[in-house]
Amino acid sequence: MNDLAPLLTPEGRALLEEVRGTAPADELAVATRLRRDHPADLVSAALGQARLRQRAAAKFAAADAERMFFTPNGVEQSTRASVAAYRARRLTDLGVTSVADLCCGIGGDAIALARAGIRVLAVDRDPLTAAVARANAEALGLTGLMEVREADVTEVDTAGYDAVFVDPARRGGQSRGGARSASMRGGGRATGGRIFDPEAYSPPLSWAVGAARRAPHAALKIAPGIPHEAVPPEAEAEWISDGGDVKEAVLWFGTGAPGAVRATLLPGPRTLLGRGLPDPEVRPVGRYLYEPDGAVIRAHLVAEVAEEVAGGLIDATIAYITADELHPTPYATPYEITDQLPFNLKKLKALLREREVGTLTVKKRGSAVEPEELRRKVKPQGPNAATVFLTRVAGAPTMLVGGPARPPEGP
């Protein structure tokens, strides 16, 4: 889709309504029928947009996705609505009433900000992306709070705004904001894959940090794998997961908590604050094994969870916590361990056969064995279920077998 305008005409909008919900298997027949009365390019664009809307429903409310407009990159890179809404609430809690959203993409974050009552300047340098963001503001009735501008973000004056929000492009070949990164000059990855060097973002992280330092408040969306040493000392770093999946990290400026580290779990939100605890001690595997949420692990807050559940690590390099008692926590999933075996597929197969395990969940941390490979070799059969952890215990390859822990029943 290189031109949004035809889809915004009465004919285009009528076609979008007609192809809504078209299943992939039916697209050819629908396209053949519609091309009798409509231009072929317009029919293809409408079907492509319907397909993108179906994909976008995983990130946006279905009612929104059916009205919004998308590009393939926009669907892939846009913030999940629940995460954007959480970030908007944090900004309103800081007293922010206006935000310059630099590198706005299709407008996902700007929409959440506007719905929180914040006035937004949404900027993107790509003409089509900016047009899509503008169409989305209109489709959702937010034009009174969202101004969309096609511009180089490095040339935008943000002095009149309470905060800036920057979401740089983190894939090779994209340039959403302004100053082209090393990846676009041939100095980094420009193949469409993820970019891991923050200075290869577009615009680079150093530019975004500079923009943040000039504003009263700021939030920079970055990849969750950013090294902790790359976090500026005056920033607060937050890792966010939604439904157990790590979605992003955010560098906050102007929160009054420089150097703070937090992990936030959605829905909720539930937030775990770092307290600078030392690494937990390694101890023998107890009755329970805790698997910390990915945001907790990325934020390096496993020690805080271990203290909460009165546990220790099974290995100095593995983020599994073990404890003798069950202490429910929102920051880790507990499992009751029934068996501990040295890594041996024949012994595991025999144990699963004896327990009549047919539904096998395989988790791994510190093991090169792939879950599907293990399932294929042990061939689980039977009415029961179990979970096996492929990991290391005190440096030794180990298999821990058990299942989700259940709190003891009351009297």
Tab-separated table of C-alpha atoms in Angstrom:
chain	number	residue	atom	x	y	z
A	1	MET	CA	0.000	0.000	0.000
A	2	ASN	CA	1.745	3.123	-1.254
A	3	ASP	CA	-1.181	5.544	-1.339
A	4	LEU	CA	-3.807	5.872	1.353
A	5	ALA	CA	-5.944	8.478	-0.420
A	6	PRO	CA	-8.048	6.069	-2.584
A	7	LEU	CA	-9.152	4.188	0.542
A	8	LEU	CA	-10.371	7.434	2.108
A	9	THR	CA	-12.789	8.181	-0.764
A	10	PRO	CA	-16.451	7.159	-0.477
A	11	GLU	CA	-15.783	4.282	-2.885
A	12	GLY	CA	-12.765	3.157	-0.904
A	13	ARG	CA	-14.571	3.310	2.416
A	14	ALA	CA	-17.500	1.357	0.983
A	15	LEU	CA	-15.105	-1.319	-0.251
A	16	LEU	CA	-13.426	-1.518	3.151
A	17	GLU	CA	-16.797	-2.111	4.734
A	18	GLU	CA	-17.659	-4.782	2.169
A	19	VAL	CA	-14.417	-6.760	2.606
A	20	ARG	CA	-14.375	-6.536	6.402
A	21	GLY	CA	-13.582	-9.916	7.956
A	22	THR	CA	-12.782	-11.619	4.647
A	23	ALA	CA	-11.047	-14.926	5.338
A	24	PRO	CA	-7.732	-15.519	3.508
A	25	ALA	CA	-9.206	-18.515	1.707
A	26	ASP	CA	-11.992	-16.311	0.289
A	27	GLU	CA	-9.860	-13.401	-0.898
A	28	LEU	CA	-9.453	-14.567	-4.485
A	29	ALA	CA	-13.176	-15.087	-5.012
A	30	VAL	CA	-14.022	-11.765	-3.337
A	31	ALA	CA	-11.404	-9.912	-5.402
A	32	THR	CA	-12.673	-11.448	-8.648
A	33	ARG	CA	-16.236	-10.378	-7.878
A	34	LEU	CA	-15.351	-6.839	-6.778
A	35	ARG	CA	-13.067	-6.138	-9.743
A	36	ARG	CA	-16.095	-6.246	-12.029
A	37	ASP	CA	-17.236	-2.904	-10.591
A	38	HIS	CA	-14.135	-1.361	-9.014
A	39	PRO	CA	-10.522	-0.657	-10.068
A	40	ALA	CA	-8.283	-3.664	-9.455
A	41	ASP	CA	-5.717	-1.629	-7.498
A	42	LEU	CA	-8.392	-0.303	-5.173
A	43	VAL	CA	-9.802	-3.768	-4.555
A	44	SER	CA	-6.316	-5.085	-3.764
A	45	ALA	CA	-5.663	-2.168	-1.408
A	46	ALA	CA	-8.977	-2.734	0.398
A	47	LEU	CA	-8.326	-6.455	0.845
A	48	GLY	CA	-4.787	-5.735	2.010
A	49	GLN	CA	-6.092	-3.236	4.546
A	50	ALA	CA	-8.701	-5.719	5.770
A	51	ARG	CA	-5.937	-8.253	6.293
A	52	LEU	CA	-3.853	-5.729	8.248
A	53	ARG	CA	-6.852	-4.835	10.396
A	54	GLN	CA	-7.329	-8.480	11.299
A	55	ARG	CA	-3.676	-8.710	12.332
A	56	ALA	CA	-3.909	-5.465	14.292
A	57	ALA	CA	-6.749	-6.796	16.448
A	58	ALA	CA	-4.083	-8.611	18.498
A	59	LYS	CA	-2.685	-5.229	19.578
A	60	PHE	CA	-5.690	-2.937	19.459
A	61	ALA	CA	-9.270	-3.360	20.572
A	62	ALA	CA	-11.211	-5.011	17.763
A	63	ALA	CA	-13.581	-2.039	17.520
A	64	ASP	CA	-10.599	0.272	16.989
A	65	ALA	CA	-8.747	-2.010	14.582
A	66	GLU	CA	-11.804	-2.239	12.320
A	67	ARG	CA	-11.817	1.553	11.894
A	68	MET	CA	-8.101	2.275	11.831
A	69	PHE	CA	-5.646	2.213	8.936
A	70	PHE	CA	-2.346	0.344	8.938
A	71	THR	CA	0.838	-0.357	7.039
A	72	PRO	CA	2.638	-3.711	7.367
A	73	ASN	CA	5.454	-2.088	9.346
A	74	GLY	CA	2.926	-0.129	11.351
A	75	VAL	CA	1.195	-3.280	12.565
A	76	GLU	CA	4.521	-4.903	13.370
A	77	GLN	CA	6.070	-1.950	15.202
A	78	SER	CA	3.095	-0.275	16.895
A	79	THR	CA	2.767	-0.416	20.657
A	80	ARG	CA	0.153	-2.739	22.109
A	81	ALA	CA	-2.808	-0.602	23.207
A	82	SER	CA	-2.647	-1.816	26.819
A	83	VAL	CA	1.020	-0.796	27.085
A	84	ALA	CA	0.401	2.585	25.439
A	85	ALA	CA	-2.508	3.260	27.811
A	86	TYR	CA	-0.358	2.401	30.829
A	87	ARG	CA	2.387	4.776	29.678
A	88	ALA	CA	-0.177	7.526	29.077
A	89	ARG	CA	-1.437	7.082	32.656
A	90	ARG	CA	2.092	7.454	33.995
A	91	LEU	CA	2.478	10.714	32.069
A	92	THR	CA	-0.845	12.101	33.319
A	93	ASP	CA	0.204	11.155	36.865
A	94	LEU	CA	3.267	13.358	36.322
A	95	GLY	CA	0.968	16.252	35.469
A	96	VAL	CA	1.732	16.147	31.743
A	97	THR	CA	-0.911	17.805	29.548
A	98	SER	CA	0.967	18.022	26.233
A	99	VAL	CA	3.396	15.633	24.510
A	100	ALA	CA	5.522	15.789	21.383
A	101	ASP	CA	5.375	12.212	20.040
A	102	LEU	CA	8.460	11.952	17.873
A	103	CYS	CA	8.561	8.993	15.449
A	104	CYS	CA	4.821	8.448	15.941
A	105	GLY	CA	4.398	5.653	13.398
A	106	ILE	CA	0.737	4.948	12.670
A	107	GLY	CA	-0.211	6.768	15.873
A	108	GLY	CA	-0.770	4.000	18.426
A	109	ASP	CA	0.888	5.855	21.300
A	110	ALA	CA	-0.513	9.208	20.236
A	111	ILE	CA	-4.019	7.705	20.317
A	112	ALA	CA	-3.528	6.484	23.884
A	113	LEU	CA	-2.142	9.867	24.931
A	114	ALA	CA	-5.044	11.739	23.363
A	115	ARG	CA	-7.562	9.424	24.992
A	116	ALA	CA	-5.929	10.248	28.322
A	117	GLY	CA	-6.737	13.915	27.653
A	118	ILE	CA	-3.215	14.891	26.579
A	119	ARG	CA	-2.655	17.241	23.649
A	120	VAL	CA	-0.319	15.506	21.177
A	121	LEU	CA	1.928	16.603	18.350
A	122	ALA	CA	2.591	13.384	16.409
A	123	VAL	CA	5.573	13.534	14.042
A	124	ASP	CA	6.901	11.077	11.472
A	125	ARG	CA	9.119	11.714	8.470
A	126	ASP	CA	7.542	9.061	6.231
A	127	PRO	CA	4.695	10.585	4.157
A	128	LEU	CA	2.537	7.442	4.079
A	129	THR	CA	3.019	6.721	7.782
A	130	ALA	CA	2.094	10.285	8.699
A	131	ALA	CA	-0.978	10.072	6.458
A	132	VAL	CA	-2.050	6.861	8.185
A	133	ALA	CA	-1.603	8.426	11.630
A	134	ARG	CA	-3.711	11.402	10.512
A	135	ALA	CA	-6.422	9.090	9.173
A	136	ASN	CA	-6.434	7.194	12.456
A	137	ALA	CA	-6.882	10.365	14.471
A	138	GLU	CA	-9.890	11.200	12.301
A	139	ALA	CA	-11.312	7.662	12.403
A	140	LEU	CA	-11.238	7.602	16.204
A	141	GLY	CA	-12.530	11.148	16.681
A	142	LEU	CA	-9.284	12.489	18.156
A	143	THR	CA	-8.375	15.287	15.757
A	144	GLY	CA	-9.100	17.850	18.458
A	145	LEU	CA	-6.190	16.525	20.528
A	146	MET	CA	-3.892	15.026	17.839
A	147	GLU	CA	-1.954	17.134	15.385
A	148	VAL	CA	-0.029	14.957	12.909
A	149	ARG	CA	2.951	16.466	11.157
A	150	GLU	CA	5.169	15.008	8.421
A	151	ALA	CA	8.629	16.233	9.374
A	152	ASP	CA	12.146	15.360	10.391
A	153	VAL	CA	11.933	14.982	14.170
A	154	THR	CA	15.401	16.467	14.600
A	155	GLU	CA	14.029	19.753	13.263
A	156	VAL	CA	10.895	19.908	15.450
A	157	ASP	CA	10.767	22.490	18.241
A	158	THR	CA	9.394	20.752	21.349
A	159	ALA	CA	9.884	23.686	23.737
A	160	GLY	CA	6.165	24.258	24.202
A	161	TYR	CA	5.383	20.709	25.370
A	162	ASP	CA	5.400	19.221	28.851
A	163	ALA	CA	7.015	16.002	27.619
A	164	VAL	CA	8.527	14.255	24.653
A	165	PHE	CA	7.986	10.624	23.714
A	166	VAL	CA	10.392	8.986	21.274
A	167	ASP	CA	9.970	5.558	19.684
A	168	PRO	CA	12.914	5.164	17.279
A	169	ALA	CA	12.860	2.619	14.473
A	170	ARG	CA	14.685	-0.530	15.576
A	171	ARG	CA	14.725	-2.486	12.328
A	172	GLY	CA	17.203	-2.190	9.498
A	173	GLY	CA	15.982	-0.204	6.506
A	174	GLN	CA	13.491	1.907	8.465
A	175	SER	CA	13.820	5.600	9.241
A	176	ARG	CA	10.831	6.900	11.134
A	177	GLY	CA	12.184	10.035	12.659
A	178	GLY	CA	15.023	12.008	11.217
A	179	ALA	CA	18.793	11.810	11.377
A	180	ARG	CA	19.598	8.604	9.594
A	181	SER	CA	21.329	6.027	11.730
A	182	ALA	CA	24.498	4.076	11.040
A	183	SER	CA	22.383	1.216	9.718
A	184	MET	CA	21.202	3.439	6.905
A	185	ARG	CA	24.702	4.617	6.059
A	186	GLY	CA	25.959	1.063	5.685
A	187	GLY	CA	27.518	0.933	9.144
A	188	GLY	CA	24.956	-1.412	10.691
A	189	ARG	CA	22.233	-3.867	9.864
A	190	ALA	CA	19.961	-2.694	7.069
A	191	THR	CA	18.408	-5.982	6.077
A	192	GLY	CA	15.068	-5.539	7.810
A	193	GLY	CA	16.155	-7.453	10.906
A	194	ARG	CA	16.145	-6.140	14.449
A	195	ILE	CA	18.832	-3.630	15.389
A	196	PHE	CA	20.587	-4.310	18.681
A	197	ASP	CA	22.965	-1.337	18.766
A	198	PRO	CA	21.047	1.639	20.239
A	199	GLU	CA	23.168	4.006	18.175
A	200	ALA	CA	21.878	2.275	15.050
A	201	TYR	CA	18.289	3.189	15.905
A	202	SER	CA	16.693	5.802	13.676
A	203	PRO	CA	17.125	8.347	15.126
A	204	PRO	CA	19.988	7.117	17.350
A	205	LEU	CA	19.425	6.682	21.075
A	206	SER	CA	21.945	9.427	21.850
A	207	TRP	CA	19.808	11.921	19.923
A	208	ALA	CA	16.659	10.743	21.757
A	209	VAL	CA	18.409	11.117	25.119
A	210	GLY	CA	19.438	14.637	24.168
A	211	ALA	CA	15.823	15.488	23.297
A	212	ALA	CA	14.692	13.991	26.620
A	213	ARG	CA	17.166	16.057	28.612
A	214	ARG	CA	15.790	19.256	27.087
A	215	ALA	CA	12.209	18.482	28.142
A	216	PRO	CA	10.576	18.660	31.597
A	217	HIS	CA	9.540	15.020	31.216
A	218	ALA	CA	10.303	12.319	28.672
A	219	ALA	CA	9.766	8.663	27.851
A	220	LEU	CA	11.963	6.798	25.369
A	221	LYS	CA	10.723	3.436	24.112
A	222	ILE	CA	13.634	1.069	23.517
A	223	ALA	CA	14.273	-2.615	22.935
A	224	PRO	CA	14.023	-4.695	26.146
A	225	GLY	CA	17.458	-6.172	25.510
A	226	ILE	CA	19.262	-2.859	26.015
A	227	PRO	CA	22.346	-3.297	28.235
A	228	HIS	CA	21.849	-1.766	31.666
A	229	GLU	CA	25.131	0.086	31.311
A	230	ALA	CA	23.628	1.978	28.334
A	231	VAL	CA	20.944	3.541	30.553
A	232	PRO	CA	21.784	7.198	31.330
A	233	PRO	CA	22.339	7.765	35.071
A	234	GLU	CA	19.584	10.383	35.304
A	235	ALA	CA	16.985	8.080	33.730
A	236	GLU	CA	14.584	5.652	35.355
A	237	ALA	CA	14.496	2.321	33.494
A	238	GLU	CA	11.300	0.298	33.271
A	239	TRP	CA	10.720	-3.076	31.640
A	240	ILE	CA	7.112	-3.885	30.731
A	241	SER	CA	5.447	-7.220	30.051
A	242	ASP	CA	1.866	-7.853	29.005
A	243	GLY	CA	0.293	-11.229	29.648
A	244	GLY	CA	3.713	-12.634	30.468
A	245	ASP	CA	5.391	-11.443	27.242
A	246	VAL	CA	8.084	-8.762	27.517
A	247	LYS	CA	7.065	-5.932	25.219
A	248	GLU	CA	9.509	-3.093	25.712
A	249	ALA	CA	11.737	-1.059	27.950
A	250	VAL	CA	11.201	2.631	28.657
A	251	LEU	CA	13.686	5.234	29.787
A	252	TRP	CA	11.897	7.852	31.876
A	253	PHE	CA	13.218	11.346	32.524
A	254	GLY	CA	11.816	13.869	34.961
A	255	THR	CA	10.099	11.362	37.267
A	256	GLY	CA	12.127	12.324	40.309
A	257	ALA	CA	13.646	8.845	40.502
A	258	PRO	CA	16.993	8.930	38.650
A	259	GLY	CA	18.678	5.543	38.509
A	260	ALA	CA	15.538	3.669	39.571
A	261	VAL	CA	14.769	0.302	38.015
A	262	ARG	CA	11.324	-1.245	37.836
A	263	ALA	CA	9.503	-4.155	36.224
A	264	THR	CA	5.834	-3.622	35.388
A	265	LEU	CA	3.436	-6.439	34.619
A	266	LEU	CA	0.220	-5.901	32.693
A	267	PRO	CA	-2.668	-6.273	33.111
A	268	GLY	CA	-2.693	-4.732	36.534
A	269	PRO	CA	-0.435	-2.908	36.563
A	270	ARG	CA	1.823	-4.511	39.131
A	271	THR	CA	5.196	-2.870	39.567
A	272	LEU	CA	8.286	-4.272	41.266
A	273	LEU	CA	10.877	-1.676	42.264
A	274	GLY	CA	14.552	-2.512	42.469
A	275	ARG	CA	16.187	-2.202	45.862
A	276	GLY	CA	19.763	-2.931	44.872
A	277	LEU	CA	19.814	-6.370	46.512
A	278	PRO	CA	22.833	-8.648	46.087
A	279	ASP	CA	22.509	-11.791	43.998
A	280	PRO	CA	20.628	-14.566	45.830
A	281	GLU	CA	22.583	-17.514	47.170
A	282	VAL	CA	22.619	-20.795	45.266
A	283	ARG	CA	20.846	-23.546	47.189
A	284	PRO	CA	19.608	-27.110	46.574
A	285	VAL	CA	16.363	-27.526	44.691
A	286	GLY	CA	13.427	-27.379	47.096
A	287	ARG	CA	9.813	-28.341	46.707
A	288	TYR	CA	8.945	-25.295	44.597
A	289	LEU	CA	10.497	-23.690	41.536
A	290	TYR	CA	9.636	-20.107	40.597
A	291	GLU	CA	9.898	-18.841	37.032
A	292	PRO	CA	10.198	-15.018	37.181
A	293	ASP	CA	8.320	-12.911	34.660
A	294	GLY	CA	10.460	-11.866	31.717
A	295	ALA	CA	10.266	-8.188	32.693
A	296	VAL	CA	11.655	-9.081	36.127
A	297	ILE	CA	14.560	-10.915	34.514
A	298	ARG	CA	15.288	-8.115	32.021
A	299	ALA	CA	15.208	-5.568	34.839
A	300	HIS	CA	17.684	-7.666	36.874
A	301	LEU	CA	15.220	-7.909	39.769
A	302	VAL	CA	15.351	-11.668	40.350
A	303	ALA	CA	16.900	-11.013	43.787
A	304	GLU	CA	13.863	-8.976	44.818
A	305	VAL	CA	11.553	-11.873	43.908
A	306	ALA	CA	13.810	-14.409	45.635
A	307	GLU	CA	13.616	-12.382	48.841
A	308	GLU	CA	9.831	-12.151	48.520
A	309	VAL	CA	9.431	-15.951	48.287
A	310	ALA	CA	12.252	-16.754	50.751
A	311	GLY	CA	14.161	-18.607	48.060
A	312	GLY	CA	17.509	-18.910	46.343
A	313	LEU	CA	18.876	-19.721	42.905
A	314	ILE	CA	19.330	-23.242	41.538
A	315	ASP	CA	22.442	-21.999	39.712
A	316	ALA	CA	24.382	-18.753	39.811
A	317	THR	CA	23.750	-18.149	36.096
A	318	ILE	CA	20.117	-19.320	35.824
A	319	ALA	CA	17.070	-17.181	36.647
A	320	TYR	CA	15.094	-19.947	38.348
A	321	ILE	CA	14.299	-19.522	42.035
A	322	THR	CA	13.752	-22.431	44.394
A	323	ALA	CA	12.086	-22.493	47.808
A	324	ASP	CA	10.711	-25.015	50.301
A	325	GLU	CA	7.394	-23.237	50.796
A	326	LEU	CA	4.820	-21.733	48.468
A	327	HIS	CA	4.649	-17.931	48.577
A	328	PRO	CA	2.352	-16.654	45.803
A	329	THR	CA	3.714	-13.627	43.975
A	330	PRO	CA	2.548	-11.853	40.821
A	331	TYR	CA	6.158	-11.578	39.668
A	332	ALA	CA	6.874	-15.295	39.197
A	333	THR	CA	4.983	-18.474	38.306
A	334	PRO	CA	5.398	-21.276	40.885
A	335	TYR	CA	5.774	-24.966	40.067
A	336	GLU	CA	5.822	-27.919	42.424
A	337	ILE	CA	8.809	-30.144	41.684
A	338	THR	CA	8.349	-33.891	42.058
A	339	ASP	CA	11.564	-35.195	40.491
A	340	GLN	CA	15.132	-34.073	39.890
A	341	LEU	CA	17.166	-36.054	37.353
A	342	PRO	CA	20.556	-35.624	35.736
A	343	PHE	CA	20.074	-34.953	32.042
A	344	ASN	CA	19.198	-38.343	30.558
A	345	LEU	CA	16.454	-38.763	27.967
A	346	LYS	CA	16.014	-42.483	28.616
A	347	LYS	CA	15.379	-41.879	32.324
A	348	LEU	CA	12.972	-39.065	31.519
A	349	LYS	CA	11.104	-41.234	29.025
A	350	ALA	CA	10.779	-44.032	31.581
A	351	LEU	CA	9.546	-41.620	34.255
A	352	LEU	CA	6.928	-40.103	31.952
A	353	ARG	CA	5.742	-43.555	30.898
A	354	GLU	CA	5.420	-44.595	34.547
A	355	ARG	CA	3.416	-41.418	35.324
A	356	GLU	CA	1.301	-41.832	32.146
A	357	VAL	CA	2.158	-38.327	30.980
A	358	GLY	CA	0.753	-37.469	27.565
A	359	THR	CA	0.688	-33.668	27.812
A	360	LEU	CA	4.245	-32.452	28.334
A	361	THR	CA	5.194	-28.799	28.716
A	362	VAL	CA	8.900	-28.254	28.135
A	363	LYS	CA	10.685	-25.191	29.497
A	364	LYS	CA	14.369	-24.525	29.190
A	365	ARG	CA	16.944	-22.144	30.551
A	366	GLY	CA	20.628	-22.896	30.174
A	367	SER	CA	20.054	-25.882	27.880
A	368	ALA	CA	20.703	-26.281	24.164
A	369	VAL	CA	17.983	-28.932	23.726
A	370	GLU	CA	14.927	-27.703	21.836
A	371	PRO	CA	11.504	-28.506	23.340
A	372	GLU	CA	10.131	-30.065	20.151
A	373	GLU	CA	13.205	-32.259	19.841
A	374	LEU	CA	12.710	-33.529	23.395
A	375	ARG	CA	8.996	-34.242	22.864
A	376	ARG	CA	9.787	-36.168	19.700
A	377	LYS	CA	12.318	-38.348	21.498
A	378	VAL	CA	10.363	-39.114	24.687
A	379	LYS	CA	7.018	-39.597	22.892
A	380	PRO	CA	4.710	-38.756	25.834
A	381	GLN	CA	1.507	-40.800	26.026
A	382	GLY	CA	-1.224	-40.973	28.627
A	383	PRO	CA	-3.959	-38.981	30.355
A	384	ASN	CA	-1.761	-36.963	32.708
A	385	ALA	CA	0.190	-33.713	32.321
A	386	ALA	CA	3.611	-32.599	33.527
A	387	THR	CA	6.185	-29.863	33.062
A	388	VAL	CA	9.873	-30.572	32.571
A	389	PHE	CA	12.552	-27.914	33.037
A	390	LEU	CA	15.775	-28.397	31.090
A	391	THR	CA	18.323	-26.383	33.002
A	392	ARG	CA	21.442	-26.442	35.154
A	393	VAL	CA	21.598	-27.035	38.885
A	394	ALA	CA	24.868	-25.939	40.471
A	395	GLY	CA	26.480	-26.154	37.040
A	396	ALA	CA	25.223	-29.646	36.135
A	397	PRO	CA	22.741	-30.284	33.278
A	398	THR	CA	19.534	-31.278	35.038
A	399	MET	CA	15.884	-32.136	34.373
A	400	LEU	CA	13.297	-30.979	36.903
A	401	VAL	CA	9.833	-32.506	36.585
A	402	GLY	CA	6.663	-31.199	38.164
A	403	GLY	CA	3.609	-29.080	37.446
A	404	PRO	CA	1.933	-25.774	38.288
A	405	ALA	CA	1.800	-25.258	42.041
A	406	ARG	CA	-1.601	-25.030	43.678
A	407	PRO	CA	-2.159	-23.366	47.035
A	408	PRO	CA	-3.130	-25.799	49.787
A	409	GLU	CA	-6.844	-26.212	50.323
A	410	GLY	CA	-8.326	-24.633	53.422
A	411	PRO	CA	-9.937	-26.588	56.262
